[in-house]
PDB file of N, CA and C in Angstrom:
ATOM      1  N   UNK A   9     -51.870   7.375  44.247  1.00  0.00           N
ATOM      2  CA  UNK A   9     -53.065   8.614  44.181  1.00  0.00           C
ATOM      3  C   UNK A   9     -52.853   9.360  45.093  1.00  0.00           C
ATOM      4  N   UNK A  10     -53.197  10.679  44.572  1.00  0.00           N
ATOM      5  CA  UNK A  10     -53.240  11.740  45.607  1.00  0.00           C
ATOM      6  C   UNK A  10     -54.384  11.750  46.872  1.00  0.00           C
ATOM      7  N   UNK A  11     -54.429  12.928  47.417  1.00  0.00           N
ATOM      8  CA  UNK A  11     -55.281  13.043  48.477  1.00  0.00           C
ATOM      9  C   UNK A  11     -56.715  12.448  48.142  1.00  0.00           C
ATOM     10  N   UNK A  12     -57.321  11.890  49.003  1.00  0.00           N
ATOM     11  CA  UNK A  12     -58.641  10.931  48.915  1.00  0.00           C
ATOM     12  C   UNK A  12     -58.757  10.229  47.431  1.00  0.00           C
ATOM     13  N   UNK A  13     -57.645   9.658  47.094  1.00  0.00           N
ATOM     14  CA  UNK A  13     -57.728   8.871  46.054  1.00  0.00           C
ATOM     15  C   UNK A  13     -57.895   9.474  44.657  1.00  0.00           C
ATOM     16  N   UNK A  14     -57.389  10.662  44.419  1.00  0.00           N
ATOM     17  CA  UNK A  14     -57.418  11.297  43.348  1.00  0.00           C
ATOM     18  C   UNK A  14     -56.106  11.884  42.763  1.00  0.00           C
ATOM     19  N   UNK A  15     -55.821  11.792  41.621  1.00  0.00           N
ATOM     20  CA  UNK A  15     -54.550  12.401  41.116  1.00  0.00           C
ATOM     21  C   UNK A  15     -54.862  13.733  41.120  1.00  0.00           C
ATOM     22  N   UNK A  16     -53.532  14.637  41.650  1.00  0.00           N
ATOM     23  CA  UNK A  16     -53.828  16.169  41.353  1.00  0.00           C
ATOM     24  C   UNK A  16     -53.534  16.451  39.852  1.00  0.00           C
ATOM     25  N   UNK A  17     -54.232  17.512  39.506  1.00  0.00           N
ATOM     26  CA  UNK A  17     -54.204  18.299  38.050  1.00  0.00           C
ATOM     27  C   UNK A  17     -52.918  18.879  37.992  1.00  0.00           C
ATOM     28  N   UNK A  18     -52.512  19.223  36.705  1.00  0.00           N
ATOM     29  CA  UNK A  18     -51.054  19.520  36.501  1.00  0.00           C
ATOM     30  C   UNK A  18     -51.175  21.241  37.087  1.00  0.00           C
ATOM     31  N   UNK A  19     -52.365  21.727  37.062  1.00  0.00           N
ATOM     32  CA  UNK A  19     -52.456  23.234  37.597  1.00  0.00           C
ATOM     33  C   UNK A  19     -52.029  23.062  39.117  1.00  0.00           C
ATOM     34  N   UNK A  20     -52.587  22.172  39.587  1.00  0.00           N
ATOM     35  CA  UNK A  20     -52.458  21.940  40.934  1.00  0.00           C
ATOM     36  C   UNK A  20     -50.839  21.966  41.315  1.00  0.00           C
ATOM     37  N   UNK A  21     -50.174  20.796  40.695  1.00  0.00           N
ATOM     38  CA  UNK A  21     -48.918  20.671  40.828  1.00  0.00           C
ATOM     39  C   UNK A  21     -47.906  22.182  40.632  1.00  0.00           C
ATOM     40  N   UNK A  22     -48.551  22.549  39.260  1.00  0.00           N
ATOM     41  CA  UNK A  22     -47.703  23.627  39.085  1.00  0.00           C
ATOM     42  C   UNK A  22     -47.635  24.768  40.065  1.00  0.00           C
ATOM     43  N   UNK A  23     -48.971  25.014  40.769  1.00  0.00           N
ATOM     44  CA  UNK A  23     -48.975  26.028  41.730  1.00  0.00           C
ATOM     45  C   UNK A  23     -47.968  25.650  42.882  1.00  0.00           C
ATOM     46  N   UNK A  24     -48.272  24.524  43.383  1.00  0.00           N
ATOM     47  CA  UNK A  24     -47.318  23.911  44.451  1.00  0.00           C
ATOM     48  C   UNK A  24     -45.663  24.299  44.161  1.00  0.00           C
ATOM     49  N   UNK A  25     -45.503  23.787  42.972  1.00  0.00           N
ATOM     50  CA  UNK A  25     -43.992  23.907  42.580  1.00  0.00           C
ATOM     51  C   UNK A  25     -43.666  25.479  42.331  1.00  0.00           C
ATOM     52  N   UNK A  26     -44.539  26.467  42.093  1.00  0.00           N
ATOM     53  CA  UNK A  26     -44.089  27.738  42.107  1.00  0.00           C
ATOM     54  C   UNK A  26     -43.587  28.399  43.389  1.00  0.00           C
ATOM     55  N   UNK A  27     -44.405  27.740  44.350  1.00  0.00           N
ATOM     56  CA  UNK A  27     -44.198  28.461  45.722  1.00  0.00           C
ATOM     57  C   UNK A  27     -42.598  28.806  46.306  1.00  0.00           C
ATOM     58  N   UNK A  28     -41.719  27.382  45.843  1.00  0.00           N
ATOM     59  CA  UNK A  28     -40.344  27.576  46.183  1.00  0.00           C
ATOM     60  C   UNK A  28     -39.668  28.769  45.468  1.00  0.00           C
ATOM     61  N   UNK A  29     -39.993  28.613  44.137  1.00  0.00           N
ATOM     62  CA  UNK A  29     -39.225  29.589  43.436  1.00  0.00           C
ATOM     63  C   UNK A  29     -39.742  31.078  43.946  1.00  0.00           C
ATOM     64  N   UNK A  30     -40.834  31.483  44.257  1.00  0.00           N
ATOM     65  CA  UNK A  30     -41.109  32.524  44.645  1.00  0.00           C
ATOM     66  C   UNK A  30     -40.708  32.978  45.779  1.00  0.00           C
ATOM     67  N   UNK A  31     -40.445  32.103  46.644  1.00  0.00           N
ATOM     68  CA  UNK A  31     -40.018  32.366  48.192  1.00  0.00           C
ATOM     69  C   UNK A  31     -38.367  32.437  48.145  1.00  0.00           C
ATOM     70  N   UNK A  32     -37.759  31.618  47.109  1.00  0.00           N
ATOM     71  CA  UNK A  32     -36.216  31.652  47.285  1.00  0.00           C
ATOM     72  C   UNK A  32     -35.862  32.198  46.127  1.00  0.00           C
ATOM     73  N   UNK A  33     -36.561  32.510  44.807  1.00  0.00           N
ATOM     74  CA  UNK A  33     -35.849  32.897  43.633  1.00  0.00           C
ATOM     75  C   UNK A  33     -35.044  31.878  43.170  1.00  0.00           C
ATOM     76  N   UNK A  34     -33.727  32.595  42.693  1.00  0.00           N
ATOM     77  CA  UNK A  34     -32.780  31.855  41.868  1.00  0.00           C
ATOM     78  C   UNK A  34     -31.891  31.039  42.826  1.00  0.00           C
ATOM     79  N   UNK A  35     -32.168  30.761  43.977  1.00  0.00           N
ATOM     80  CA  UNK A  35     -31.280  29.931  44.879  1.00  0.00           C
ATOM     81  C   UNK A  35     -31.926  28.608  44.899  1.00  0.00           C
ATOM     82  N   UNK A  36     -32.767  27.879  44.130  1.00  0.00           N
ATOM     83  CA  UNK A  36     -33.231  26.800  44.089  1.00  0.00           C
ATOM     84  C   UNK A  36     -32.615  26.283  42.912  1.00  0.00           C
ATOM     85  N   UNK A  37     -32.001  24.884  42.969  1.00  0.00           N
ATOM     86  CA  UNK A  37     -31.458  24.041  41.690  1.00  0.00           C
ATOM     87  C   UNK A  37     -32.564  23.056  41.048  1.00  0.00           C
ATOM     88  N   UNK A  38     -33.374  22.714  41.746  1.00  0.00           N
ATOM     89  CA  UNK A  38     -34.599  22.167  41.236  1.00  0.00           C
ATOM     90  C   UNK A  38     -35.420  21.483  42.119  1.00  0.00           C
ATOM     91  N   UNK A  39     -36.664  21.260  41.404  1.00  0.00           N
ATOM     92  CA  UNK A  39     -37.736  20.843  42.517  1.00  0.00           C
ATOM     93  C   UNK A  39     -38.368  19.484  42.028  1.00  0.00           C
ATOM     94  N   UNK A  40     -38.222  18.580  42.795  1.00  0.00           N
ATOM     95  CA  UNK A  40     -38.578  17.244  42.276  1.00  0.00           C
ATOM     96  C   UNK A  40     -40.328  16.642  42.771  1.00  0.00           C
ATOM     97  N   UNK A  41     -41.131  16.125  41.772  1.00  0.00           N
ATOM     98  CA  UNK A  41     -42.240  15.901  42.049  1.00  0.00           C
ATOM     99  C   UNK A  41     -42.068  14.829  42.647  1.00  0.00           C
ATOM    100  N   UNK A  42     -42.945  14.141  43.629  1.00  0.00           N
ATOM    101  CA  UNK A  42     -42.885  12.827  44.164  1.00  0.00           C
ATOM    102  C   UNK A  42     -44.201  12.037  44.514  1.00  0.00           C
ATOM    103  N   UNK A  43     -45.329  12.567  43.800  1.00  0.00           N
ATOM    104  CA  UNK A  43     -46.848  11.916  44.224  1.00  0.00           C
ATOM    105  C   UNK A  43     -47.259  11.008  43.325  1.00  0.00           C
ATOM    106  N   UNK A  44     -47.176   9.819  43.724  1.00  0.00           N
ATOM    107  CA  UNK A  44     -47.838   8.874  42.986  1.00  0.00           C
ATOM    108  C   UNK A  44     -47.183   8.670  41.454  1.00  0.00           C
ATOM    109  N   UNK A  45     -46.003   8.779  41.107  1.00  0.00           N
ATOM    110  CA  UNK A  45     -45.331   8.710  39.767  1.00  0.00           C
ATOM    111  C   UNK A  45     -45.599   7.084  39.169  1.00  0.00           C
ATOM    112  N   UNK A  46     -45.912   7.255  37.980  1.00  0.00           N
ATOM    113  CA  UNK A  46     -46.109   5.741  37.742  1.00  0.00           C
ATOM    114  C   UNK A  46     -45.591   5.917  35.989  1.00  0.00           C
ATOM    115  N   UNK A  47     -45.435   4.548  35.628  1.00  0.00           N
ATOM    116  CA  UNK A  47     -44.856   4.802  34.261  1.00  0.00           C
ATOM    117  C   UNK A  47     -45.825   5.320  33.120  1.00  0.00           C
ATOM    118  N   UNK A  48     -47.139   5.376  33.268  1.00  0.00           N
ATOM    119  CA  UNK A  48     -48.223   6.182  32.609  1.00  0.00           C
ATOM    120  C   UNK A  48     -48.598   7.561  32.832  1.00  0.00           C
ATOM    121  N   UNK A  49     -47.926   8.050  33.796  1.00  0.00           N
ATOM    122  CA  UNK A  49     -48.037   9.349  34.084  1.00  0.00           C
ATOM    123  C   UNK A  49     -46.904  10.395  34.184  1.00  0.00           C
ATOM    124  N   UNK A  50     -45.607   9.638  33.757  1.00  0.00           N
ATOM    125  CA  UNK A  50     -44.369  10.227  34.274  1.00  0.00           C
ATOM    126  C   UNK A  50     -44.337  11.506  33.127  1.00  0.00           C
ATOM    127  N   UNK A  51     -44.300  11.073  31.970  1.00  0.00           N
ATOM    128  CA  UNK A  51     -44.373  12.032  30.671  1.00  0.00           C
ATOM    129  C   UNK A  51     -45.061  13.268  30.967  1.00  0.00           C
ATOM    130  N   UNK A  52     -45.982  13.333  31.510  1.00  0.00           N
ATOM    131  CA  UNK A  52     -47.085  14.226  31.479  1.00  0.00           C
ATOM    132  C   UNK A  52     -46.691  15.266  32.919  1.00  0.00           C
ATOM    133  N   UNK A  53     -46.229  14.421  33.753  1.00  0.00           N
ATOM    134  CA  UNK A  53     -45.716  15.079  34.946  1.00  0.00           C
ATOM    135  C   UNK A  53     -44.326  16.066  34.768  1.00  0.00           C
ATOM    136  N   UNK A  54     -43.749  15.340  33.869  1.00  0.00           N
ATOM    137  CA  UNK A  54     -42.360  16.175  33.404  1.00  0.00           C
ATOM    138  C   UNK A  54     -42.421  17.438  32.655  1.00  0.00           C
ATOM    139  N   UNK A  55     -43.751  17.314  31.980  1.00  0.00           N
ATOM    140  CA  UNK A  55     -44.270  18.744  31.369  1.00  0.00           C
ATOM    141  C   UNK A  55     -44.684  19.789  32.018  1.00  0.00           C
ATOM    142  N   UNK A  56     -44.941  19.399  33.362  1.00  0.00           N
ATOM    143  CA  UNK A  56     -45.601  20.514  34.286  1.00  0.00           C
ATOM    144  C   UNK A  56     -44.569  21.538  34.625  1.00  0.00           C
ATOM    145  N   UNK A  57     -45.059  22.771  34.212  1.00  0.00           N
ATOM    146  CA  UNK A  57     -43.885  24.020  34.708  1.00  0.00           C
ATOM    147  C   UNK A  57     -43.810  23.890  36.124  1.00  0.00           C
ATOM    148  N   UNK A  58     -42.239  23.708  36.292  1.00  0.00           N
ATOM    149  CA  UNK A  58     -41.436  23.862  37.690  1.00  0.00           C
ATOM    150  C   UNK A  58     -41.347  22.550  38.292  1.00  0.00           C
ATOM    151  N   UNK A  59     -41.673  21.707  37.376  1.00  0.00           N
ATOM    152  CA  UNK A  59     -40.991  20.259  37.897  1.00  0.00           C
ATOM    153  C   UNK A  59     -39.939  19.841  37.083  1.00  0.00           C
ATOM    154  N   UNK A  60     -38.874  19.811  37.812  1.00  0.00           N
ATOM    155  CA  UNK A  60     -37.483  19.701  37.734  1.00  0.00           C
ATOM    156  C   UNK A  60     -37.121  18.387  37.256  1.00  0.00           C
ATOM    157  N   UNK A  61     -37.752  17.199  37.934  1.00  0.00           N
ATOM    158  CA  UNK A  61     -37.743  15.666  37.990  1.00  0.00           C
ATOM    159  C   UNK A  61     -38.646  15.025  38.799  1.00  0.00           C
ATOM    160  N   UNK A  62     -38.409  13.697  39.160  1.00  0.00           N
ATOM    161  CA  UNK A  62     -39.322  13.152  39.739  1.00  0.00           C
ATOM    162  C   UNK A  62     -38.790  12.016  40.859  1.00  0.00           C
ATOM    163  N   UNK A  63     -39.452  11.982  41.684  1.00  0.00           N
ATOM    164  CA  UNK A  63     -39.139  11.250  42.783  1.00  0.00           C
ATOM    165  C   UNK A  63     -39.826  10.073  42.815  1.00  0.00           C
ATOM    166  N   UNK A  64     -39.385   8.930  42.346  1.00  0.00           N
ATOM    167  CA  UNK A  64     -39.886   7.779  42.052  1.00  0.00           C
ATOM    168  C   UNK A  64     -40.011   6.715  42.940  1.00  0.00           C
ATOM    169  N   UNK A  65     -41.048   5.749  43.499  1.00  0.00           N
ATOM    170  CA  UNK A  65     -41.453   5.150  44.516  1.00  0.00           C
ATOM    171  C   UNK A  65     -41.401   3.525  43.787  1.00  0.00           C
ATOM    172  N   UNK A  66     -42.520   2.934  44.001  1.00  0.00           N
ATOM    173  CA  UNK A  66     -42.660   1.375  43.589  1.00  0.00           C
ATOM    174  C   UNK A  66     -42.834   1.761  42.081  1.00  0.00           C
ATOM    175  N   UNK A  67     -43.006   2.504  41.290  1.00  0.00           N
ATOM    176  CA  UNK A  67     -42.902   2.337  39.765  1.00  0.00           C
ATOM    177  C   UNK A  67     -41.445   2.020  39.525  1.00  0.00           C
ATOM    178  N   UNK A  68     -40.481   2.139  40.086  1.00  0.00           N
ATOM    179  CA  UNK A  68     -39.243   1.733  39.820  1.00  0.00           C
ATOM    180  C   UNK A  68     -38.663   0.652  40.560  1.00  0.00           C
ATOM    181  N   UNK A  69     -39.341  -0.493  41.084  1.00  0.00           N
ATOM    182  CA  UNK A  69     -38.943  -1.291  41.906  1.00  0.00           C
ATOM    183  C   UNK A  69     -38.761  -2.618  40.903  1.00  0.00           C
ATOM    184  N   UNK A  70     -39.079  -2.586  39.828  1.00  0.00           N
ATOM    185  CA  UNK A  70     -38.884  -3.580  38.862  1.00  0.00           C
ATOM    186  C   UNK A  70     -38.077  -3.155  37.634  1.00  0.00           C
ATOM    187  N   UNK A  71     -37.307  -3.856  37.224  1.00  0.00           N
ATOM    188  CA  UNK A  71     -36.399  -3.424  36.083  1.00  0.00           C
ATOM    189  C   UNK A  71     -37.305  -2.952  34.684  1.00  0.00           C
ATOM    190  N   UNK A  72     -38.144  -3.418  34.627  1.00  0.00           N
ATOM    191  CA  UNK A  72     -38.806  -2.897  33.450  1.00  0.00           C
ATOM    192  C   UNK A  72     -39.302  -1.412  33.603  1.00  0.00           C
ATOM    193  N   UNK A  73     -39.819  -1.259  34.894  1.00  0.00           N
ATOM    194  CA  UNK A  73     -40.508   0.084  35.127  1.00  0.00           C
ATOM    195  C   UNK A  73     -39.630   0.930  35.325  1.00  0.00           C
ATOM    196  N   UNK A  74     -38.436   0.669  35.782  1.00  0.00           N
ATOM    197  CA  UNK A  74     -37.002   1.557  35.800  1.00  0.00           C
ATOM    198  C   UNK A  74     -36.742   1.910  34.639  1.00  0.00           C
ATOM    199  N   UNK A  75     -36.687   1.000  33.698  1.00  0.00           N
ATOM    200  CA  UNK A  75     -36.119   1.285  32.456  1.00  0.00           C
ATOM    201  C   UNK A  75     -37.240   2.238  31.578  1.00  0.00           C
ATOM    202  N   UNK A  76     -38.243   2.031  31.830  1.00  0.00           N
ATOM    203  CA  UNK A  76     -39.558   2.655  31.161  1.00  0.00           C
ATOM    204  C   UNK A  76     -39.201   4.085  31.662  1.00  0.00           C
ATOM    205  N   UNK A  77     -39.200   4.189  33.008  1.00  0.00           N
ATOM    206  CA  UNK A  77     -39.176   5.500  33.375  1.00  0.00           C
ATOM    207  C   UNK A  77     -37.856   6.238  33.036  1.00  0.00           C
ATOM    208  N   UNK A  78     -36.945   5.902  33.132  1.00  0.00           N
ATOM    209  CA  UNK A  78     -35.466   6.331  32.637  1.00  0.00           C
ATOM    210  C   UNK A  78     -35.564   6.842  30.901  1.00  0.00           C
ATOM    211  N   UNK A  79     -36.176   5.989  30.437  1.00  0.00           N
ATOM    212  CA  UNK A  79     -36.452   6.434  28.727  1.00  0.00           C
ATOM    213  C   UNK A  79     -37.444   7.530  28.802  1.00  0.00           C
ATOM    214  N   UNK A  80     -38.584   7.806  29.615  1.00  0.00           N
ATOM    215  CA  UNK A  80     -39.327   8.563  29.714  1.00  0.00           C
ATOM    216  C   UNK A  80     -38.755   9.904  30.134  1.00  0.00           C
ATOM    217  N   UNK A  81     -37.842   9.989  31.078  1.00  0.00           N
ATOM    218  CA  UNK A  81     -37.262  10.995  31.296  1.00  0.00           C
ATOM    219  C   UNK A  81     -36.053  11.429  30.384  1.00  0.00           C
ATOM    220  N   UNK A  82     -35.478  10.554  29.894  1.00  0.00           N
ATOM    221  CA  UNK A  82     -34.736  10.957  28.484  1.00  0.00           C
ATOM    222  C   UNK A  82     -35.176  11.751  27.660  1.00  0.00           C
ATOM    223  N   UNK A  83     -36.450  11.220  27.023  1.00  0.00           N
ATOM    224  CA  UNK A  83     -37.094  11.865  26.130  1.00  0.00           C
ATOM    225  C   UNK A  83     -37.738  13.210  26.286  1.00  0.00           C
ATOM    226  N   UNK A  84     -38.132  13.421  27.573  1.00  0.00           N
ATOM    227  CA  UNK A  84     -38.648  14.663  28.131  1.00  0.00           C
ATOM    228  C   UNK A  84     -37.491  15.486  28.417  1.00  0.00           C
ATOM    229  N   UNK A  85     -36.433  15.363  28.516  1.00  0.00           N
ATOM    230  CA  UNK A  85     -35.096  16.218  29.057  1.00  0.00           C
ATOM    231  C   UNK A  85     -34.300  16.509  27.543  1.00  0.00           C
ATOM    232  N   UNK A  86     -34.611  15.514  26.668  1.00  0.00           N
ATOM    233  CA  UNK A  86     -33.519  15.447  25.599  1.00  0.00           C
ATOM    234  C   UNK A  86     -32.189  15.016  25.817  1.00  0.00           C
ATOM    235  N   UNK A  87     -32.038  14.178  26.889  1.00  0.00           N
ATOM    236  CA  UNK A  87     -30.420  14.343  27.419  1.00  0.00           C
ATOM    237  C   UNK A  87     -30.175  12.726  26.739  1.00  0.00           C
TER     238      UNK A  87
END
């Protein structure tokens, strides 16, 4: 959960992820989002402009969670 127990909105995440691109332009290979990623919100997070991947913690601690997240990322990226 984000600050004060509230998940950030997609617009908030996108604004933060635009900052490195604005600062460093094309010299960025990708920006990962790493705030409270779950199997429930991973697909939506991967749709946020500027989010190039997810930095996952507890949601990937068990095999089922890891496999669910891997499948979600595969579908989101078309890989």
